[in-house]
């Protein structure tokens, strides 16, 4: 599931709570989230996509 460009602290906390309550696919969700962050960091050499995407 794609994540919004910017999330609030409250949204992040609620997301973690949902995972902790026993989301069935939580392992896969966490793995994909970490993988996506890693790939974004590699693709942008550690800079935010917002900083390197023209027009944003």
Short mmCIF file of C-alpha atoms in Angstrom, two decimals:
data_model
loop_
_atom_site.label_atom_id
_atom_site.label_comp_id
_atom_site.label_asym_id
_atom_site.label_seq_id
_atom_site.Cartn_x
_atom_site.Cartn_y
_atom_site.Cartn_z
CA UNK A 1 0.00 0.00 0.00
CA UNK A 2 1.46 3.38 -0.90
CA UNK A 3 2.02 5.83 1.90
CA UNK A 4 1.13 9.50 1.72
CA UNK A 5 3.91 11.98 0.97
CA UNK A 6 3.76 13.41 4.46
CA UNK A 7 2.24 11.85 7.55
CA UNK A 8 1.61 13.26 10.99
CA UNK A 9 3.10 11.83 14.14
CA UNK A 10 -0.40 10.73 15.15
CA UNK A 11 -0.82 8.81 11.88
CA UNK A 12 2.52 7.08 12.39
CA UNK A 13 1.62 6.13 15.96
CA UNK A 14 -1.75 4.72 14.89
CA UNK A 15 -0.07 2.72 12.10
CA UNK A 16 2.36 1.16 14.60
CA UNK A 17 -0.51 0.41 17.00
CA UNK A 18 -2.39 -1.37 14.21
CA UNK A 19 0.65 -3.51 13.47
CA UNK A 20 1.12 -4.28 17.18
CA UNK A 21 -2.53 -5.34 17.55
CA UNK A 22 -1.87 -8.21 15.20
CA UNK A 23 -2.18 -7.17 11.57
CA UNK A 24 -2.04 -10.48 9.71
CA UNK A 25 0.61 -9.42 7.19
CA UNK A 26 2.62 -7.19 9.52
CA UNK A 27 5.92 -8.93 8.81
CA UNK A 28 5.54 -8.34 5.09
CA UNK A 29 4.36 -4.74 5.64
CA UNK A 30 7.40 -3.97 7.80
CA UNK A 31 9.77 -5.68 5.36
CA UNK A 32 8.36 -3.72 2.42
CA UNK A 33 8.50 -0.43 4.32
CA UNK A 34 12.15 -0.91 5.21
CA UNK A 35 12.98 -2.05 1.68
CA UNK A 36 11.22 0.97 0.16
CA UNK A 37 13.06 3.39 2.45
CA UNK A 38 16.39 1.74 1.63
CA UNK A 39 15.73 1.85 -2.12
CA UNK A 40 14.68 5.51 -1.91
CA UNK A 41 17.84 6.40 0.02
CA UNK A 42 20.02 4.61 -2.58
CA UNK A 43 18.18 6.17 -5.54
CA UNK A 44 18.46 9.68 -4.13
CA UNK A 45 21.89 9.26 -2.51
CA UNK A 46 20.32 9.96 0.88
CA UNK A 47 18.40 13.07 -0.19
CA UNK A 48 14.64 13.28 -0.01
CA UNK A 49 12.70 12.51 -3.20
CA UNK A 50 11.03 15.88 -2.67
CA UNK A 51 14.44 17.54 -3.02
CA UNK A 52 15.43 15.76 -6.23
CA UNK A 53 12.11 15.57 -8.10
CA UNK A 54 11.69 18.49 -10.52
CA UNK A 55 8.53 20.52 -10.04
CA UNK A 56 7.81 19.51 -6.46
#
